[in-house]
Each structure stands twice: as C-alpha cells, then as structure tokens.
Short mmCIF file of C-alpha atoms and ligand atoms in Angstrom, two decimals:
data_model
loop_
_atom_site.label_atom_id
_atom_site.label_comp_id
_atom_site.label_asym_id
_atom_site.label_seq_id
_atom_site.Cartn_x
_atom_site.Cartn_y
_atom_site.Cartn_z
CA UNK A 1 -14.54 -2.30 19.98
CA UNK A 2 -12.84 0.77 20.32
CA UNK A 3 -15.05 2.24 22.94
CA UNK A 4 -13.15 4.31 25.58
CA UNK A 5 -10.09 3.50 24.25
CA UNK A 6 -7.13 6.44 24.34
CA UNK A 7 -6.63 7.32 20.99
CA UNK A 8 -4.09 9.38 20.05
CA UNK A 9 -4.42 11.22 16.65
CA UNK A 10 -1.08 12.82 15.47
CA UNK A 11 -1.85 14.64 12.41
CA UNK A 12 1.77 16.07 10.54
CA UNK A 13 2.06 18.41 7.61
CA UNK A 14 0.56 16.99 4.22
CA UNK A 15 -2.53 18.15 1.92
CA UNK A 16 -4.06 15.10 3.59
CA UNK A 17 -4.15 16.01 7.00
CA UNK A 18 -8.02 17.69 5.91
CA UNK A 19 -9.19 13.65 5.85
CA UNK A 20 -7.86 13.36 9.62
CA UNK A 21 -10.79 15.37 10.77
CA UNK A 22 -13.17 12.95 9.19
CA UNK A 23 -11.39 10.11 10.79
CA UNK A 24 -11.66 12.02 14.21
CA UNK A 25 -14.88 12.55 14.07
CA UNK A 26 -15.41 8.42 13.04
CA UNK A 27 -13.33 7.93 16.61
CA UNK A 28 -15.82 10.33 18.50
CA UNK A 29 -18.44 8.62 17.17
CA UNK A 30 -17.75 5.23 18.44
CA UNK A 31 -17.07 6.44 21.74
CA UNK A 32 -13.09 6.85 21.79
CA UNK A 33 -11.21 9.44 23.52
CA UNK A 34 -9.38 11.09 20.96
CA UNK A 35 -6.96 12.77 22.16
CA UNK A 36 -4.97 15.10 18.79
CA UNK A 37 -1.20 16.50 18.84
CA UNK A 38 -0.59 18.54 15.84
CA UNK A 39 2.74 19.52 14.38
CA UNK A 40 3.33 22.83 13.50
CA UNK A 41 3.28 22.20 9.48
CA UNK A 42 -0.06 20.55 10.31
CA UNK A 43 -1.42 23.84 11.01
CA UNK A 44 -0.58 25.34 7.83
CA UNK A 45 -3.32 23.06 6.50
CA UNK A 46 -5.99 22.65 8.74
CA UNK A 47 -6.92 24.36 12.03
CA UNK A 48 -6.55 23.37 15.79
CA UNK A 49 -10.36 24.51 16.25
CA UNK A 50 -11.82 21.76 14.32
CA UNK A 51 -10.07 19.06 15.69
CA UNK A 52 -10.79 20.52 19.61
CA UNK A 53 -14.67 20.94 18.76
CA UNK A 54 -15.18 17.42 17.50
CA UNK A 55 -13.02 15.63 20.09
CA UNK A 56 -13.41 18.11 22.59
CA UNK A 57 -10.08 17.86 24.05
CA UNK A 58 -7.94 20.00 23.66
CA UNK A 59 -5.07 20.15 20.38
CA UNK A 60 -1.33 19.65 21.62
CA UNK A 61 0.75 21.91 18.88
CA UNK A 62 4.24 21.66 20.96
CA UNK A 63 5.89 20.78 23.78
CA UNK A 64 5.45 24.10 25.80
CA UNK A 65 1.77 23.94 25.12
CA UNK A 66 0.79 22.88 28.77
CA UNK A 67 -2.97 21.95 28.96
CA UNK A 68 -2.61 18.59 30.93
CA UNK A 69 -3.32 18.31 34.54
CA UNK A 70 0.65 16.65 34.73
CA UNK A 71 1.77 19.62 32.93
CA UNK A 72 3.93 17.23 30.74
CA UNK A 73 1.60 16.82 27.78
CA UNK A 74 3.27 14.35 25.52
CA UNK A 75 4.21 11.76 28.75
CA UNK A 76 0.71 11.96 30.08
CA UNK A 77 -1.00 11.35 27.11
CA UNK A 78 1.65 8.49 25.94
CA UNK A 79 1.25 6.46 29.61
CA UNK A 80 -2.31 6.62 28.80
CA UNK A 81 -2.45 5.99 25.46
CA UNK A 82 -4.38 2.35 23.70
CA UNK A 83 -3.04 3.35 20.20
CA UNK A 84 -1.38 6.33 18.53
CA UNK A 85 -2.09 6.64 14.67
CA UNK A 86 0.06 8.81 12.56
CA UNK A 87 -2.31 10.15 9.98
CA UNK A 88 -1.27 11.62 7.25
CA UNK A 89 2.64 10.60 7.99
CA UNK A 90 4.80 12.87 6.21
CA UNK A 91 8.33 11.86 4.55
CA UNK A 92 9.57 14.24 7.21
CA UNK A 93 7.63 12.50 10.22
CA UNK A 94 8.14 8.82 8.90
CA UNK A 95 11.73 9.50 9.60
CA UNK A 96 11.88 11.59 12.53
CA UNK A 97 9.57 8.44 14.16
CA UNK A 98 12.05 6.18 12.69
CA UNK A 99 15.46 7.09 14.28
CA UNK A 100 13.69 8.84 17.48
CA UNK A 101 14.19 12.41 16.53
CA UNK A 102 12.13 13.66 19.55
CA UNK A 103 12.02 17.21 18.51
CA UNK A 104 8.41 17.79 18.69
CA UNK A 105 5.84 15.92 20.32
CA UNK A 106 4.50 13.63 18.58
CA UNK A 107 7.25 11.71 18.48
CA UNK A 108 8.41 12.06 22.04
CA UNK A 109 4.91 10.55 22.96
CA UNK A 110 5.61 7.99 20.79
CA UNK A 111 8.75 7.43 22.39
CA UNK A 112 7.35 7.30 25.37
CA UNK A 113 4.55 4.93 25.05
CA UNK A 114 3.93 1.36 24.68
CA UNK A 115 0.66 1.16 23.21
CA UNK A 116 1.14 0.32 18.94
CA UNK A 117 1.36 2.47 16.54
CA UNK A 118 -0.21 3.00 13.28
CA UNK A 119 0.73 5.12 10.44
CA UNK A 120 -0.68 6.16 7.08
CA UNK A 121 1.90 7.93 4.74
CA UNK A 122 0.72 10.73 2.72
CA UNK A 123 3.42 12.21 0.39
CA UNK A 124 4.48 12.48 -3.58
CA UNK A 125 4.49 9.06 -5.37
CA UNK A 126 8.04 9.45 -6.26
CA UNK A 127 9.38 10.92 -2.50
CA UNK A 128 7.34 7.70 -1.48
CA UNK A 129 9.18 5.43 -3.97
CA UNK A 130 13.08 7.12 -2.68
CA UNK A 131 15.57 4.45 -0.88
CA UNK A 132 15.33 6.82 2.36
CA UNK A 133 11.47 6.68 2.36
CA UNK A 134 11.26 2.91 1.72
CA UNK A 135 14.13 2.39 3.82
CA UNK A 136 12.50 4.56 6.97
CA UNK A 137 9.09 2.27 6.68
CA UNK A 138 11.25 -1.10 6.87
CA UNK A 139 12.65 0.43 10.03
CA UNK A 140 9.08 0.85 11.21
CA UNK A 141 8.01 -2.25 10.68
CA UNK A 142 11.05 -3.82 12.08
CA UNK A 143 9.72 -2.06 15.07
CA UNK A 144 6.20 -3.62 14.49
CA UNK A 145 4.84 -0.18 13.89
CA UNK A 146 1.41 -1.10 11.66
CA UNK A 147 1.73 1.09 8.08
CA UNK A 148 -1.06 1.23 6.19
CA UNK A 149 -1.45 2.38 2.56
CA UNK A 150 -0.40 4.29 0.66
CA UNK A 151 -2.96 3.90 -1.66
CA UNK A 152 -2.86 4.32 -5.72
CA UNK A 153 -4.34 7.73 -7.00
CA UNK A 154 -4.29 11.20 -8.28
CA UNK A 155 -2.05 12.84 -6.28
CA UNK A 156 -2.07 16.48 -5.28
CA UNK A 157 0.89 16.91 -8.04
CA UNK A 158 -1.86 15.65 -10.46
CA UNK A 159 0.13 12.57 -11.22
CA UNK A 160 -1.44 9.30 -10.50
CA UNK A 161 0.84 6.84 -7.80
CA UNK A 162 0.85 5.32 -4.59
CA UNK A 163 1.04 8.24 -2.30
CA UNK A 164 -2.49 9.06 -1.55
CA UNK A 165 -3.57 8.64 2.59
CA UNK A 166 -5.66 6.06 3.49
CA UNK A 167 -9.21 6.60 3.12
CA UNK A 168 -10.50 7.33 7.11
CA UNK A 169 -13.28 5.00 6.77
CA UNK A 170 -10.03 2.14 5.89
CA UNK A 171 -8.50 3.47 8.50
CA UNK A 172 -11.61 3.24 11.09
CA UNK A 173 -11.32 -0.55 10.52
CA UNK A 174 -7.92 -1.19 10.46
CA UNK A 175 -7.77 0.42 14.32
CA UNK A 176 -11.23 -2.00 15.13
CA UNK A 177 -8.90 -4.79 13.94
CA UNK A 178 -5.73 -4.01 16.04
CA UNK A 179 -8.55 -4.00 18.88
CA UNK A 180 -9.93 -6.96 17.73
CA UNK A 181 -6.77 -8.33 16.80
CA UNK A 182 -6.57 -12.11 18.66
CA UNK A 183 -3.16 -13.83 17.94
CA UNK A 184 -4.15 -17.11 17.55
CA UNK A 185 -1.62 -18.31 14.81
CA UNK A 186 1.56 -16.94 16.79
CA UNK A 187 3.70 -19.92 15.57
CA UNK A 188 2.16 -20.62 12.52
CA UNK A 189 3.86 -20.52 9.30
CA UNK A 190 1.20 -20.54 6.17
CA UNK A 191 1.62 -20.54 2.23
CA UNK A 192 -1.86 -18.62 0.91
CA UNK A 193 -2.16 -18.33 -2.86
CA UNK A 194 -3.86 -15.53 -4.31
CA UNK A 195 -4.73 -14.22 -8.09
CA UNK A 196 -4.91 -16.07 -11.17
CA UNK A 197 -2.13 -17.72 -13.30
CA UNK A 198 -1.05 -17.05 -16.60
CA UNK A 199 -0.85 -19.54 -19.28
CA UNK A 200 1.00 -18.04 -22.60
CA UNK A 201 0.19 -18.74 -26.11
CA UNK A 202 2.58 -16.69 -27.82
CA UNK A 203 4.43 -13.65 -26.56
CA UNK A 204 1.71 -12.20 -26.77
CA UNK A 205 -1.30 -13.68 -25.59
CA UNK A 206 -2.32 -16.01 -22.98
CA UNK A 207 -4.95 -17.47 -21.32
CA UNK A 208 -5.89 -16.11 -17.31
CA UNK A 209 -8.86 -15.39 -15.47
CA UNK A 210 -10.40 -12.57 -13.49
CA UNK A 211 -9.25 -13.10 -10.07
CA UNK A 212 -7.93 -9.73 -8.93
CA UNK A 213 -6.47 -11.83 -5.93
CA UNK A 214 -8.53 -9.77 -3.41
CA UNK A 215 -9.56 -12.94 -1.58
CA UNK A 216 -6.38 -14.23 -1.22
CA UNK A 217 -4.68 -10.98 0.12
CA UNK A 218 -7.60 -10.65 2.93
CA UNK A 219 -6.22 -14.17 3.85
CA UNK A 220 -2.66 -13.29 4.09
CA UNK A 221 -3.94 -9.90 6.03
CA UNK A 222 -5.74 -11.65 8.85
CA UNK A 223 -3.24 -14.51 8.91
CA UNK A 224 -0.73 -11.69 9.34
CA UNK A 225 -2.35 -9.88 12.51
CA UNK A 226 -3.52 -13.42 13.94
CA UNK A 227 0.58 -13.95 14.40
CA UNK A 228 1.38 -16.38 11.50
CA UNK A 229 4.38 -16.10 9.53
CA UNK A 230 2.77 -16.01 5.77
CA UNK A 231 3.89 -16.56 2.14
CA UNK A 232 2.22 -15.23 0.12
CA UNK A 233 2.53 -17.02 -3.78
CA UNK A 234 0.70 -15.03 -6.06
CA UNK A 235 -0.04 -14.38 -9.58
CA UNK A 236 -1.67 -10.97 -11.36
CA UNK A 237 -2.83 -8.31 -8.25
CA UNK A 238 -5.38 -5.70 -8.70
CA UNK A 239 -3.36 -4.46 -5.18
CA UNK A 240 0.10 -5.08 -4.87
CA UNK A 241 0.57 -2.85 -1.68
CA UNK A 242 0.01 -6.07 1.30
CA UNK A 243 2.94 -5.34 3.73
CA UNK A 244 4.19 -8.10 6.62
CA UNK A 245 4.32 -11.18 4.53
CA UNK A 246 6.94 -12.63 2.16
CA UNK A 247 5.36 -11.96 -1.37
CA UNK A 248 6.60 -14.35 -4.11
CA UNK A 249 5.25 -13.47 -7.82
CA UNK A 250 4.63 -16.41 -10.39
CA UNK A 251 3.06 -16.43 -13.82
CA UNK A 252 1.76 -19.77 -14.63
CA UNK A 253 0.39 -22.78 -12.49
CA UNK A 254 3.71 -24.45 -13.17
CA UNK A 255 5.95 -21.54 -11.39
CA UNK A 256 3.15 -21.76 -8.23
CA UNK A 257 3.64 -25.54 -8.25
CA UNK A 258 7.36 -25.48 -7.85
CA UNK A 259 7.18 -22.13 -5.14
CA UNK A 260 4.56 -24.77 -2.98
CA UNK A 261 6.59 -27.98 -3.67
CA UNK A 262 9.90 -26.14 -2.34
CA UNK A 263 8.88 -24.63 0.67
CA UNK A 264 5.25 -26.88 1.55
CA UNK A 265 7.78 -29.36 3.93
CA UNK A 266 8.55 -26.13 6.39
CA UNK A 267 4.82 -24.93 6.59
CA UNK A 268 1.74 -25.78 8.96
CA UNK A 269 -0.83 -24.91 6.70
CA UNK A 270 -1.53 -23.26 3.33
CA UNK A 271 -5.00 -21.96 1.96
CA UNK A 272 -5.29 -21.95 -1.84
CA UNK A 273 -7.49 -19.17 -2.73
CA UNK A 274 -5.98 -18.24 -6.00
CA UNK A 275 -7.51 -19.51 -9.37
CA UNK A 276 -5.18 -22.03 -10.44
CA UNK A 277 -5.64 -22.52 -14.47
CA UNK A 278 -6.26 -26.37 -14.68
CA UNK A 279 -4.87 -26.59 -18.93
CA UNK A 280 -1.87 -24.64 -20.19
CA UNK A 281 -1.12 -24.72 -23.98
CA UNK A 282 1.12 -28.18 -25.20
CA UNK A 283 3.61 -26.50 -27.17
CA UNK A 284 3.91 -22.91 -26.24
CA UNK A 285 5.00 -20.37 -29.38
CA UNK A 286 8.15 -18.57 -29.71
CA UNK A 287 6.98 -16.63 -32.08
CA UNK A 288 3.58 -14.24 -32.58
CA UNK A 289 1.01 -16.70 -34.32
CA UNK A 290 -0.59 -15.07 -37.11
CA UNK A 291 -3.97 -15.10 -36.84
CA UNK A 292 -4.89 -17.18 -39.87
CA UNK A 293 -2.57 -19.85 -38.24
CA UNK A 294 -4.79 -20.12 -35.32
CA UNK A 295 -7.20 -22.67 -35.86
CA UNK A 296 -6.70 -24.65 -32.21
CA UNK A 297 -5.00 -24.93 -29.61
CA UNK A 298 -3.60 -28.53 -27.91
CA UNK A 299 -4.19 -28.00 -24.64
CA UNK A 300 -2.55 -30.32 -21.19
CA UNK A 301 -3.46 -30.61 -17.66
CA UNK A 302 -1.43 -28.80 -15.48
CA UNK A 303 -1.05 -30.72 -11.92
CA UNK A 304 -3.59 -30.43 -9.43
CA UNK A 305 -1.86 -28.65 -6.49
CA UNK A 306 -3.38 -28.86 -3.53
CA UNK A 307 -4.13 -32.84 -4.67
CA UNK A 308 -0.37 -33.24 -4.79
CA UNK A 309 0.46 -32.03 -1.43
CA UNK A 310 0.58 -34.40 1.27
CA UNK A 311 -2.42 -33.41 3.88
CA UNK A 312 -0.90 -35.24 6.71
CA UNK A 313 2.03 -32.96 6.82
CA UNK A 314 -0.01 -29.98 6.32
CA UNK A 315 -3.09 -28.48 7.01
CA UNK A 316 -5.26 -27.96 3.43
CA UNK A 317 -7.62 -25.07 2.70
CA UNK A 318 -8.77 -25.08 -0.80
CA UNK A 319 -11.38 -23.07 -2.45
CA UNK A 320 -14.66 -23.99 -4.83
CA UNK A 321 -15.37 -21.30 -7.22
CA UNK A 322 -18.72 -22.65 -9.07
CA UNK A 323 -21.52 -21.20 -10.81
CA UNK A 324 -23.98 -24.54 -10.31
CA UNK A 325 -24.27 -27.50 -7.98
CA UNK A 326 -21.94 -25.44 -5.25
CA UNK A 327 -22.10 -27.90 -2.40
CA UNK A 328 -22.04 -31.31 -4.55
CA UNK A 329 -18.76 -30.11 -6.08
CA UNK A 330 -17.23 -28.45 -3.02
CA UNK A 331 -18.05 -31.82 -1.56
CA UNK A 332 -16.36 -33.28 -4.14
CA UNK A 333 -13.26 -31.09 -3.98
CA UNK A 334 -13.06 -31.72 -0.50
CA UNK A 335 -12.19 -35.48 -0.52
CA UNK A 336 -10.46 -35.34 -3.76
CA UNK A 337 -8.37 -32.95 -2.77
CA UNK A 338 -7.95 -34.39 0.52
CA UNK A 339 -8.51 -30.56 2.15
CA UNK A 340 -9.53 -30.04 5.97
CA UNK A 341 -11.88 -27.33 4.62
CA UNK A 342 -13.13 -25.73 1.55
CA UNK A 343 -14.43 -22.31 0.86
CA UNK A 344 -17.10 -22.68 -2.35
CA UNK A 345 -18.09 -19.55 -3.48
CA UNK A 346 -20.83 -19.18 -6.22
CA UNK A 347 -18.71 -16.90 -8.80
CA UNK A 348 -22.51 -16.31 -10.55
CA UNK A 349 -23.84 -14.35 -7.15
CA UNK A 350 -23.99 -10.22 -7.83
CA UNK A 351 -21.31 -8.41 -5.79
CA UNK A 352 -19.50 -11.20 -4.80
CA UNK A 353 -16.62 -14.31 -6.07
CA UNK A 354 -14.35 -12.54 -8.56
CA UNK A 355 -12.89 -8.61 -8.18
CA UNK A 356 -15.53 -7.58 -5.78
CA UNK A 357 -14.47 -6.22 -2.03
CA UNK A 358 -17.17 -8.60 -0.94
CA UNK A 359 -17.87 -12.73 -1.09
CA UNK A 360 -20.33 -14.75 0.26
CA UNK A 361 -19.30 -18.41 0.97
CA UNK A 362 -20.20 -22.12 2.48
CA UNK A 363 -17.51 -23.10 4.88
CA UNK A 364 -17.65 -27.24 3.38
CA UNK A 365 -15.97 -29.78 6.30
CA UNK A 366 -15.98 -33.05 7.60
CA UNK A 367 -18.71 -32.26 9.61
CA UNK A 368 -21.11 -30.59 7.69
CA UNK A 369 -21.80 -27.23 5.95
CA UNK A 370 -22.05 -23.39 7.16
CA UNK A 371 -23.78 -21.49 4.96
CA UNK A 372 -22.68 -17.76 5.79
CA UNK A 373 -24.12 -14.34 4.22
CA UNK A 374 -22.26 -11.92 2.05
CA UNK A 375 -19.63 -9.66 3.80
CA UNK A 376 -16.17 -8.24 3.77
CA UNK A 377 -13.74 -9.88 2.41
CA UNK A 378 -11.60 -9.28 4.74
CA UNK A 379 -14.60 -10.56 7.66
CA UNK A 380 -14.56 -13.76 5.26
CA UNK A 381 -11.12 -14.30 6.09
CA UNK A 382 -11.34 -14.43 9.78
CA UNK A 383 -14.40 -16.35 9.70
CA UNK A 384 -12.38 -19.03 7.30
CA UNK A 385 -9.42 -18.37 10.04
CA UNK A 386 -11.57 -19.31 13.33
CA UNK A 387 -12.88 -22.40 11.10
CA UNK A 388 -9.28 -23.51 10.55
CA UNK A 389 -8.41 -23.44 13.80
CA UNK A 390 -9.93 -25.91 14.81
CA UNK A 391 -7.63 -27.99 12.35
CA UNK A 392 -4.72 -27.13 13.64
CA UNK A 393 -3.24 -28.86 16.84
O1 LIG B 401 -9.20 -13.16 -6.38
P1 LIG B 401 -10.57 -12.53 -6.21
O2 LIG B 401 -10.93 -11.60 -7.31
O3 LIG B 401 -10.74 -11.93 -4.83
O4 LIG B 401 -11.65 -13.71 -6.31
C1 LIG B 401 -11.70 -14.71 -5.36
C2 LIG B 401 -11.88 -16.10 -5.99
C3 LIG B 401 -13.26 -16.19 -6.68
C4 LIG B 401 -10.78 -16.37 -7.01
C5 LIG B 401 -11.76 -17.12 -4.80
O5 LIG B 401 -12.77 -16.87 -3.87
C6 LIG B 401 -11.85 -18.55 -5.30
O6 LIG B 401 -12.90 -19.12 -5.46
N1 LIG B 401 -10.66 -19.16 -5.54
C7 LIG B 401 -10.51 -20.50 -6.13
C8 LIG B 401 -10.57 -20.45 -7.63
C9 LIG B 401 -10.42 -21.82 -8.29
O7 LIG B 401 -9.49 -22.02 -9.00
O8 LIG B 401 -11.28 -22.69 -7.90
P2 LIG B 401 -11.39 -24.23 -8.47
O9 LIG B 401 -12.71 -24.69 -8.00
O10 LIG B 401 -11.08 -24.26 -9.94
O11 LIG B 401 -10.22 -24.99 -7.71
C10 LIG B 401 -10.41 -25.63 -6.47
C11 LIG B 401 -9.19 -25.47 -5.57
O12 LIG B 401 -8.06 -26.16 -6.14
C12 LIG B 401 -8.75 -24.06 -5.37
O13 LIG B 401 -8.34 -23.89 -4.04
C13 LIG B 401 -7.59 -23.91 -6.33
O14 LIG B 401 -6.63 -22.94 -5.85
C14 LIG B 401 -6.98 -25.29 -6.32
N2 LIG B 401 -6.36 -25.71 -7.58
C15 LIG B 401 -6.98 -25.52 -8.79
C16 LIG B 401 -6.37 -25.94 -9.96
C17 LIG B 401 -5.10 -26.55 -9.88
N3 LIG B 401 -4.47 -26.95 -10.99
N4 LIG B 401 -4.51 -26.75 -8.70
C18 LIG B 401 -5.12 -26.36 -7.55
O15 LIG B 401 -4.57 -26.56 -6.46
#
C-alpha cells in the first residue's frame, strides 16, 4: 500500500524521536521513499547518520542545508510529497504547525504541501493536558491534520499519563490506512455504541460486564476515515483517547436508550456493538446495603434497543455475543431485532470477543452467512463496513 509513496518523516525534539528510526526503517521496508527533515532539537537526541543510512536520502536539518537538485529543499520535497508524519510532535512543533510559524522547515514544507498530515505528540502528560496544547490539536484537526495518540504510560518524568508517542508499528498502520483510506460513507451520519453499561445496586456496587469497548471504538475509527459523521454513545472504555467523533458517556442501558431515542431520527445508520445489560435492579439503594441484608435482588428488563428503533428509518447493525448455538441465535437476533446485519461473535473463542485487540466473527444477513477468520479489530470493522454498504442506498 504504501509502496513508492513520498514519505516525509519530520522528526522534532522529544526523548521519543529514538522510536522514529524504527518507524523509518518500517517505511524502507515496504518500499517508501522516506524522505527525513530534522529540527535542530531533534539532533540533540538522535543523529542525522542513522536516519540517512536506513533511508538513504539524505537528512534536511534547516533551511540553508541545500542537498536537493531544486536547491529549495523544503518546496521540493513538499510538491512531491504523498504524506508528511510528524513523529514525535513536540508541544513546541504542535504549535508552530498550528498557526504557520514557518521558521524552520518542517513546517514550511508543511505549508507548502497538499498531501495530509499526520502527527504523533510526544511530550509530559501534564504539558499535554494544558489549554494551549489541547487547544493547538483542535486547531489541527480543524485543519483535518490526522493526530494520533498520545498513548497512556510511564513517561520519561517517571509519571504514568497520556503523553507517550505512538508505538511505530501503530503508526505503520495508521499511514497503510490513510493509503487505504476509501471514503465511502462521506454523507453518512452513524450512532455506534461501544462498552458495557452499568447497572447500580447501591452506591457502591453494580452490576457490568467486561466489554472494554475495543470493538466498538474500531467501528467509530473506520466509520471516521470512511467519511461518516459518527456518535459515538458509550459506556466504561479501556481507551478513552478516539479523536474525530462526538463522544457521549452514559452509565446504564437507560441513559444509552434516551442518547439513541433523541438523536436516532437525524441518523442513517447506527451499529450497536456495545454490551447492553438486558436487567437492571427494581428498586435501586440509596444507601450501602449491608451485607447481611443482601439476600436477592428484584431484578427488571431494561428495553431492548435496537428492537425499539424503527429499521425503516435507519439502517440496523447489531451484534451476537454467544458462547453456544452462535448462528441459531444470531439468526434469531436478526429478525427479532429487525437488523440489516448482525455481527455474532463467540465470546468463548481464545484471543478474541471481550478485551482482546482481536475478534473473529460471522457476518449473519438476509442472504446467508460469512464465516470470517480471526483478525484485527480494527480489519473487523471495515470488513463489517464494506458489508453494510451494501445496505445503505
Ligand atoms: O468491547 P470489547 O471488549 O471490544 O468486546 C466486544 C464485544 C464482545 C462486546 C462485541 O463484539 C459484542 O459482541 N457486542 C454485543 C454484546 C451484547 O450485548 O450482545 P447481545 O447478544 O446481548 O445483544 C445483541 C445486540 O442487541 C447487541 O447489538 C446489543 O448492543 C443490543 N442490545 C442488547 C441489550 C439491550 N437491552 N438492547 C440492545 O440493543
């Protein structure tokens, strides 16, 4: 996907800026032209040589730095540039890229070019946390620059936040997917659930389950770079760091009912992969029951969602998590429920269903079954995505 494509790597000033050689050499090895401009800070870190010997082009460090046949480095390389990834984006560079401050090259390149951009902060939890920081990235993505990460972890400060670049090998995929990118749903606006619900108890305990909402957010990802404008309803997320779509948190099955029922009138299509809890507790307690005063609980249905929802106004993907008779019930689900498609996923099945990166499904229609092996979650999604399609007029 990415073979012979002009990449340009700009690498700025963080502890991070070590990974970007990895990530280089990833580009090399599927064949791209990487071409790297380095900022001066960047050097304090790691050296020009390494990125040179594994892309063999040579490393633009500044705008004096003439090695192009034009003699104007940064123009040259912008005209002729697929992509331009920012990795690791400083504080210092996120800003400088977002109000144009051309001093150095790597933005004047990006300036100058039209190809899109991608950037992957790298910087102290709390500098990535300030107004100006958060405020710089909403610039950027007003100006459809892609951001991703950054991600949660120990931090060079030894504290543990979001702040930590990208892993490369993330990174490697997220530029295959801007190549890949098709934009199919341009137009579409989707609701996709995610996560599981909360039922209380007390105020302190409740009833949930172990979606980690992983599913869901790989839905709301590919919807996202397919075009569609997506809401994203969700309930307890192992990740909470999904950029580009409206994010609205609910606790219990009740709160996701009324976010669906107030906005499902103004949407084209909604895919219900979070695990919806199908009882909450009758009388909920104000108080912490003691434990000797727990014998049972009286339990009521909470409403079926997805059954609720008119399906000729919308399109309807629901989901099948079973751990027996997968097809029979997905079947089952899928005429009840009144759904275009559903996913069923065997929650039993090692390294896939709940928390895992992976899932393998059965695509259940109208028209038959498609059984498909385990992969990516976020491969799932597009596969689900092409499927739906061909629901949608
Ligand atoms: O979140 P992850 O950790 O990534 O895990 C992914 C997943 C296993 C949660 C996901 O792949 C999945 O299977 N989601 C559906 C879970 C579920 O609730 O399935 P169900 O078979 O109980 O429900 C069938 C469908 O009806 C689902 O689309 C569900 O969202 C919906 N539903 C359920 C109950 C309810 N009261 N209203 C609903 O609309």
């Amino acid at each position: 996907m990415i073979e012979n494509k002009n990449i340009v790597l700009c690498v700025t000033g963080s502890i991070a800026a070590y990974k970007s050689i990895y990530l280089a050499s990833s580009l090399v090895k599927e064949n791209a032209n990487v071409q790297v401009i380095m900022t001066e800070a960047a050097l304090e870190f790691v050296g020009e040589a390494s990125f040179s010997g594994i892309t063999h082009n040579p490393v633009i460090t500044g705008y004096y730095d003439r090695k192009s046949k034009l003699g104007i480095d940064h123009i040259d390389i912008a005209k002729k540039a697929d992509l331009i990834v920012v990795a690791p984006a400083t504080a210092n560079s996120i800003a400088k890229i977002a109000l144009g401050i051309s001093s150095e090259p790597i933005v004047g390149t990006i300036l100058a070019s039209k190809a899109p951009v991608l950037i992957a902060p790298a910087m102290d939890g709390d500098m990535y946390n300030s107004t100006q920081v958060q405020n710089n990235l909403k610039v950027l993505e007003n100006l459809s620059v892609k951001i991703s990460g950054p991600e949660k972890g120990r931090l060079a400060s030894g504290i543990e936040e979001f702040g930590r670049m990208t892993e490369p090998d993330k990174l490697l995929s997220e530029i295959e997917k801007i190549f890949s990118k098709k934009k199919d749903y341009n137009n579409i606006k989707a609701i996709v659930t995610a996560g599981g619900t909360i039922e209380e108890i007390d105020p302190v305990r409740f009833i949930s389950n172990k979606s980690s909402g992983k599913m869901g957010i790989a839905i709301a990802e590919a919807l996202r770079d397919r075009g569609a404008k997506v809401t994203l309803i969700h309930g307890n997320l192992s990740d909470n760091s999904i950029i580009g779509v409206e994010k609205i948190s609910i606790k219990s099955a009740e709160d996701m009912t009324n976010e669906i029922q107030n906005r499902v009138n103004y949407f084209d299509l909604i895919i219900m992969s979070a695990a919806v809890a199908d009882y909450k507790i009758k009388n909920k307690f104000n108080q912490k029951i003691k434990k000797e005063d727990i014998s049972h609980l009286e339990l009521e249905r909470n409403p079926d969602i997805l059954k609720s929802i008119d399906g000729s106004k919308i399109i309807k993907v629901g989901f099948a998590a079973e751990t027996e008779n997968l097809i029979e019930n997905a079947k089952k689900k899928l005429s009840t429920k009144d759904c275009k498609l559903i996913v069923a996923n065997d929650i039993t099945l090692p390294g896939s269903g709940f928390g895992s990166d992976e899932n393998k499904a059965t695509l259940v229609h109208n028209k038959g079954c498609e059984d498909l092996p385990l992969m990516k979650k976020s491969e799932l999604a597009h596969k689900i995505l092409d499927k739906t399609k061909s629901f949608i007029k």
